[in-house]
Short mmCIF file of C-alpha atoms in Angstrom, two decimals:
data_model
loop_
_atom_site.label_atom_id
_atom_site.label_comp_id
_atom_site.label_asym_id
_atom_site.label_seq_id
_atom_site.Cartn_x
_atom_site.Cartn_y
_atom_site.Cartn_z
CA UNK A 1457 109.44 121.02 92.22
CA UNK A 1458 106.81 119.91 89.75
CA UNK A 1459 106.23 116.60 91.54
CA UNK A 1460 106.09 118.31 94.94
CA UNK A 1461 103.32 120.54 93.62
CA UNK A 1462 101.34 117.51 92.08
CA UNK A 1463 101.74 115.80 95.57
CA UNK A 1464 100.48 118.86 97.50
CA UNK A 1465 97.33 119.11 95.06
CA UNK A 1466 96.53 115.36 95.56
CA UNK A 1467 97.03 115.66 99.49
CA UNK A 1468 95.14 118.82 99.71
CA UNK A 1469 92.07 117.10 98.26
CA UNK A 1470 92.64 114.36 100.68
CA UNK A 1471 92.95 116.63 103.64
CA UNK A 1472 89.83 118.44 102.95
CA UNK A 1473 87.78 115.17 102.44
CA UNK A 1474 89.44 113.50 105.43
CA UNK A 1475 88.20 116.47 107.67
CA UNK A 1476 84.70 115.74 106.29
CA UNK A 1477 85.05 112.07 106.93
CA UNK A 1478 86.03 112.42 110.58
CA UNK A 1479 83.88 115.47 111.45
CA UNK A 1480 80.70 114.65 109.59
CA UNK A 1481 80.72 110.90 108.97
CA UNK A 1482 81.96 110.04 112.50
CA UNK A 1483 84.57 107.34 111.66
CA UNK A 1484 86.79 106.35 114.49
CA UNK A 1485 90.52 105.90 114.25
CA UNK A 1486 90.50 102.28 113.37
CA UNK A 1487 87.89 102.57 110.78
CA UNK A 1488 89.14 105.65 109.13
CA UNK A 1489 92.78 103.99 108.98
CA UNK A 1490 91.24 100.79 107.44
CA UNK A 1491 89.36 103.05 104.83
CA UNK A 1492 92.48 104.76 103.95
CA UNK A 1493 94.58 101.59 103.71
CA UNK A 1494 92.33 99.01 101.95
CA UNK A 1495 91.03 101.30 99.08
CA UNK A 1496 94.35 102.78 98.20
CA UNK A 1497 95.92 99.10 98.28
CA UNK A 1498 93.18 98.37 95.70
CA UNK A 1499 93.86 101.52 93.57
CA UNK A 1500 97.55 101.19 93.49
CA UNK A 1501 97.46 98.40 90.67
CA UNK A 1502 96.09 100.99 88.37
CA UNK A 1503 99.40 103.07 88.78
CA UNK A 1504 101.64 100.03 88.34
CA UNK A 1505 102.64 100.87 84.83
CA UNK A 1506 103.94 104.07 85.88
CA UNK A 1507 105.97 102.79 88.71
CA UNK A 1508 109.26 101.07 89.22
CA UNK A 1509 108.70 97.40 89.84
CA UNK A 1510 111.42 95.36 91.41
CA UNK A 1511 111.70 93.26 94.48
CA UNK A 1512 114.32 90.76 96.07
CA UNK A 1513 112.88 88.00 97.86
CA UNK A 1514 114.74 88.51 101.27
CA UNK A 1515 114.24 89.80 104.60
CA UNK A 1516 115.15 93.32 103.95
CA UNK A 1517 112.09 93.47 101.56
CA UNK A 1518 109.71 91.95 104.12
CA UNK A 1519 111.01 94.18 106.88
CA UNK A 1520 110.56 97.20 104.65
CA UNK A 1521 106.79 96.49 103.92
CA UNK A 1522 106.08 95.76 107.77
CA UNK A 1523 107.81 99.00 108.80
CA UNK A 1524 105.66 100.81 106.31
CA UNK A 1525 102.53 99.49 107.90
CA UNK A 1526 103.82 100.37 111.18
CA UNK A 1527 104.76 103.76 110.33
CA UNK A 1528 101.23 104.61 108.71
CA UNK A 1529 99.50 103.07 111.71
CA UNK A 1530 101.51 105.20 114.16
CA UNK A 1531 100.97 108.33 112.00
CA UNK A 1532 97.05 108.10 112.18
CA UNK A 1533 96.79 106.82 115.59
CA UNK A 1534 99.21 109.37 117.14
CA UNK A 1535 97.90 112.24 115.37
CA UNK A 1536 94.48 111.47 116.67
CA UNK A 1537 95.85 111.47 120.37
CA UNK A 1538 97.94 114.64 119.79
CA UNK A 1539 94.99 116.47 118.12
CA UNK A 1540 92.99 116.11 121.33
CA UNK A 1541 95.36 119.03 122.70
CA UNK A 1542 96.33 120.83 119.76
CA UNK A 1543 94.95 122.16 116.32
CA UNK A 1544 96.02 120.66 113.00
CA UNK A 1545 98.17 123.71 112.07
CA UNK A 1546 100.06 123.33 115.34
CA UNK A 1547 100.63 119.59 114.66
CA UNK A 1548 101.99 120.34 111.18
CA UNK A 1549 104.09 123.09 112.50
CA UNK A 1550 106.04 120.60 114.65
CA UNK A 1551 106.82 118.76 111.41
CA UNK A 1552 109.55 121.66 110.95
CA UNK A 1553 111.67 119.44 113.19
CA UNK A 1554 111.54 116.67 110.32
CA UNK A 1555 113.00 119.38 107.86
CA UNK A 1556 116.32 119.50 109.70
CA UNK A 1557 116.43 115.64 110.23
CA UNK A 1558 115.86 115.09 106.54
CA UNK A 1559 118.33 117.58 105.33
CA UNK A 1560 121.00 115.95 107.51
CA UNK A 1561 120.02 112.51 106.19
CA UNK A 1562 120.47 113.89 102.61
CA UNK A 1563 123.89 115.16 103.56
CA UNK A 1564 124.83 111.90 105.35
CA UNK A 1565 123.77 109.85 102.38
CA UNK A 1566 125.35 112.23 99.84
CA UNK A 1567 122.30 112.99 98.25
CA UNK A 1568 123.20 116.69 98.88
CA UNK A 1569 126.02 118.68 100.19
CA UNK A 1570 125.97 121.12 103.15
CA UNK A 1571 124.86 124.68 102.21
CA UNK A 1572 124.50 127.07 105.00
CA UNK A 1573 122.03 129.10 102.70
CA UNK A 1574 119.91 126.04 102.31
CA UNK A 1575 119.99 125.51 106.06
CA UNK A 1576 118.90 129.24 106.47
CA UNK A 1577 115.98 128.60 104.17
CA UNK A 1578 114.93 125.71 106.27
CA UNK A 1579 115.18 127.74 109.34
CA UNK A 1580 113.07 130.43 107.90
CA UNK A 1581 110.46 128.03 106.86
CA UNK A 1582 110.50 126.49 110.58
CA UNK A 1583 110.14 130.11 111.80
CA UNK A 1584 106.90 130.49 109.65
CA UNK A 1585 105.51 127.16 110.98
CA UNK A 1586 106.26 128.33 114.60
CA UNK A 1587 104.34 131.69 113.83
CA UNK A 1588 101.56 129.79 112.33
CA UNK A 1589 101.49 127.52 115.38
CA UNK A 1590 101.54 130.55 117.91
CA UNK A 1591 98.71 132.05 116.04
CA UNK A 1592 96.48 128.98 117.02
CA UNK A 1593 97.94 128.85 120.44
CA UNK A 1594 95.75 127.57 123.25
CA UNK A 1595 96.33 125.76 126.47
CA UNK A 1596 98.32 122.58 125.57
CA UNK A 1597 99.12 119.93 128.04
CA UNK A 1598 102.48 118.86 126.58
CA UNK A 1599 102.91 116.24 129.26
CA UNK A 1600 99.94 114.32 128.00
CA UNK A 1601 100.91 114.29 124.29
CA UNK A 1602 104.59 114.55 124.28
CA UNK A 1603 105.01 110.74 123.70
CA UNK A 1604 102.41 110.61 121.14
CA UNK A 1605 103.83 113.72 119.26
CA UNK A 1606 107.28 112.14 119.34
CA UNK A 1607 106.08 108.94 117.64
CA UNK A 1608 103.98 110.93 115.06
CA UNK A 1609 107.11 112.93 114.07
CA UNK A 1610 109.08 109.65 114.01
CA UNK A 1611 106.45 108.09 111.82
CA UNK A 1612 106.42 111.02 109.44
CA UNK A 1613 110.22 110.99 109.02
CA UNK A 1614 110.46 107.18 109.31
CA UNK A 1615 108.16 106.65 106.28
CA UNK A 1616 110.61 108.64 103.88
CA UNK A 1617 113.60 106.94 105.52
CA UNK A 1618 112.23 103.45 105.14
CA UNK A 1619 111.41 104.05 101.48
CA UNK A 1620 114.79 105.45 100.86
CA UNK A 1621 116.70 102.96 102.78
CA UNK A 1622 114.99 99.88 101.24
CA UNK A 1623 115.56 101.05 97.55
CA UNK A 1624 118.31 98.32 96.92
CA UNK A 1625 115.81 95.63 97.87
CA UNK A 1626 112.22 96.79 97.02
CA UNK A 1627 110.81 99.41 94.93
CA UNK A 1628 108.70 102.10 96.78
CA UNK A 1629 105.73 100.96 94.86
CA UNK A 1630 105.77 97.37 96.16
CA UNK A 1631 106.78 98.47 99.66
CA UNK A 1632 103.96 100.95 99.84
CA UNK A 1633 101.55 98.18 98.30
CA UNK A 1634 102.43 95.39 100.74
CA UNK A 1635 102.60 97.77 103.70
CA UNK A 1636 99.02 98.92 103.02
CA UNK A 1637 97.81 95.38 102.55
CA UNK A 1638 99.50 94.43 105.82
CA UNK A 1639 97.90 97.32 107.64
CA UNK A 1640 94.36 96.61 106.17
CA UNK A 1641 94.60 92.89 107.29
CA UNK A 1642 95.77 93.81 110.74
CA UNK A 1643 92.85 96.20 111.25
CA UNK A 1644 90.06 93.72 109.90
CA UNK A 1645 89.25 91.96 113.39
CA UNK A 1646 89.04 95.60 114.93
CA UNK A 1647 86.98 97.16 112.07
CA UNK A 1648 84.68 94.41 110.99
CA UNK A 1649 84.46 95.79 107.40
CA UNK A 1650 81.16 94.08 106.42
CA UNK A 1651 79.28 95.67 109.43
CA UNK A 1652 80.97 98.92 108.75
CA UNK A 1653 79.83 98.99 105.12
CA UNK A 1654 76.26 97.98 106.07
CA UNK A 1655 76.07 100.63 108.73
CA UNK A 1656 77.69 103.42 106.62
CA UNK A 1657 77.51 102.52 103.07
CA UNK A 1658 77.38 106.00 101.74
CA UNK A 1659 80.23 107.19 104.04
CA UNK A 1660 82.39 104.18 103.07
CA UNK A 1661 81.88 104.85 99.41
CA UNK A 1662 82.76 108.42 99.77
CA UNK A 1663 85.90 107.82 101.62
CA UNK A 1664 86.92 105.02 99.09
CA UNK A 1665 86.40 107.31 96.32
CA UNK A 1666 88.55 110.11 97.77
CA UNK A 1667 91.36 107.53 98.13
CA UNK A 1668 91.99 108.13 94.30
CA UNK A 1669 94.04 111.25 94.65
CA UNK A 1670 95.62 109.74 97.92
CA UNK A 1671 97.00 106.79 95.92
CA UNK A 1672 98.33 109.20 93.28
CA UNK A 1673 99.69 111.10 95.80
CA UNK A 1674 101.58 108.43 97.68
CA UNK A 1675 103.23 107.17 94.35
CA UNK A 1676 104.17 110.64 93.41
CA UNK A 1677 105.48 111.50 97.04
CA UNK A 1678 107.67 108.28 96.81
CA UNK A 1679 109.17 109.84 93.59
CA UNK A 1680 110.00 112.99 95.55
CA UNK A 1681 111.62 110.81 98.30
CA UNK A 1682 113.81 109.21 95.67
CA UNK A 1683 115.24 112.69 94.71
CA UNK A 1684 115.59 114.07 98.31
CA UNK A 1685 114.36 113.67 101.85
CA UNK A 1686 114.25 117.22 102.41
CA UNK A 1687 111.82 117.76 99.56
CA UNK A 1688 109.62 114.99 100.92
CA UNK A 1689 109.55 117.06 104.40
CA UNK A 1690 108.64 120.35 102.73
CA UNK A 1691 105.42 118.70 101.47
CA UNK A 1692 103.43 119.04 104.72
CA UNK A 1693 104.28 122.75 105.22
CA UNK A 1694 103.30 123.39 101.59
CA UNK A 1695 99.92 121.66 102.17
CA UNK A 1696 99.43 123.72 105.26
CA UNK A 1697 100.09 126.91 103.46
CA UNK A 1698 97.59 125.83 100.76
CA UNK A 1699 94.81 125.10 103.36
CA UNK A 1700 95.47 128.20 104.87
CA UNK A 1701 94.86 130.26 101.71
CA UNK A 1702 91.78 128.07 100.83
CA UNK A 1703 90.58 129.27 104.31
CA UNK A 1704 91.05 132.89 103.32
CA UNK A 1705 89.18 132.22 100.14
CA UNK A 1706 86.33 130.74 102.07
CA UNK A 1707 86.53 133.93 104.30
CA UNK A 1708 87.20 131.90 107.55
CA UNK A 1709 88.34 133.91 110.46
CA UNK A 1710 92.26 134.18 110.66
CA UNK A 1711 94.91 136.15 112.55
CA UNK A 1712 97.59 138.48 111.39
CA UNK A 1713 100.50 136.10 113.01
CA UNK A 1714 99.00 133.39 110.79
CA UNK A 1715 99.09 135.29 107.52
CA UNK A 1716 102.74 136.46 108.22
CA UNK A 1717 103.72 132.98 109.10
CA UNK A 1718 102.39 131.58 105.85
CA UNK A 1719 104.24 134.09 103.81
CA UNK A 1720 107.33 133.36 105.73
CA UNK A 1721 106.84 129.63 105.01
CA UNK A 1722 106.28 130.35 101.28
CA UNK A 1723 109.57 132.46 101.27
CA UNK A 1724 111.60 129.66 102.85
CA UNK A 1725 110.28 126.97 100.47
CA UNK A 1726 110.75 128.95 97.39
CA UNK A 1727 114.33 130.03 98.33
CA UNK A 1728 115.07 126.52 99.28
CA UNK A 1729 114.04 125.21 95.88
CA UNK A 1730 115.67 127.98 93.97
CA UNK A 1731 119.02 127.10 95.61
CA UNK A 1732 118.88 124.01 93.74
CA UNK A 1733 118.01 121.26 96.19
CA UNK A 1734 116.21 119.49 93.23
CA UNK A 1735 118.29 118.97 90.32
#
């Protein structure tokens, strides 16, 4: 649970800064993704002494790195498309589906055993997420975003699955590092980094500095994945709840259903952890 809270703290900082980067600094999807990947890849070596370091020179290791790059690219690209029709809260609410898929994966891979009480806790969390989504409800054209939404959810679940499945061949640290390097190089022709830095030097510097907590969060997140895919899937709902309460502190307008949904989410998360999913 402690690792999860540290990841939530790191990613909450990133979420707040990312919102500023997109809304105020006007970075497009390719530029923002490049500025996520490249600085994070440069910062990761600092965390090398605290990470597992092993790799087998085989096709499985190479495939893991490529798939990590693809999952991160899909995550950013598809979320940008989906967010044209729904709010960030609604999008994170859909991640409730990943909770069930991750729990099933933990059971199949013998990381955990089936417990109806834990399944109920997941369902309670999903209900809370649904309530939050309903509180933000507007007119959503699902025909327009159903395919991007599917691939976004696949990318979020797939990242954890790839890290877990590739453990015998490559450490999560190297899989992530090589994946981000691949992603950054693929985006170079579309972003033109030198031109980007000249046009927005302060903005690029700001985004790069905010990747410090992102790098730490990614390494800690991989440690969570090593213990449980389900715990990994709980991270996003926890971030959503934290962001909601930050909004309350800022006295941003909210709705009763949003408050109730957040409380239900917290209840589901706490009960799931108390039932001992993380040993």
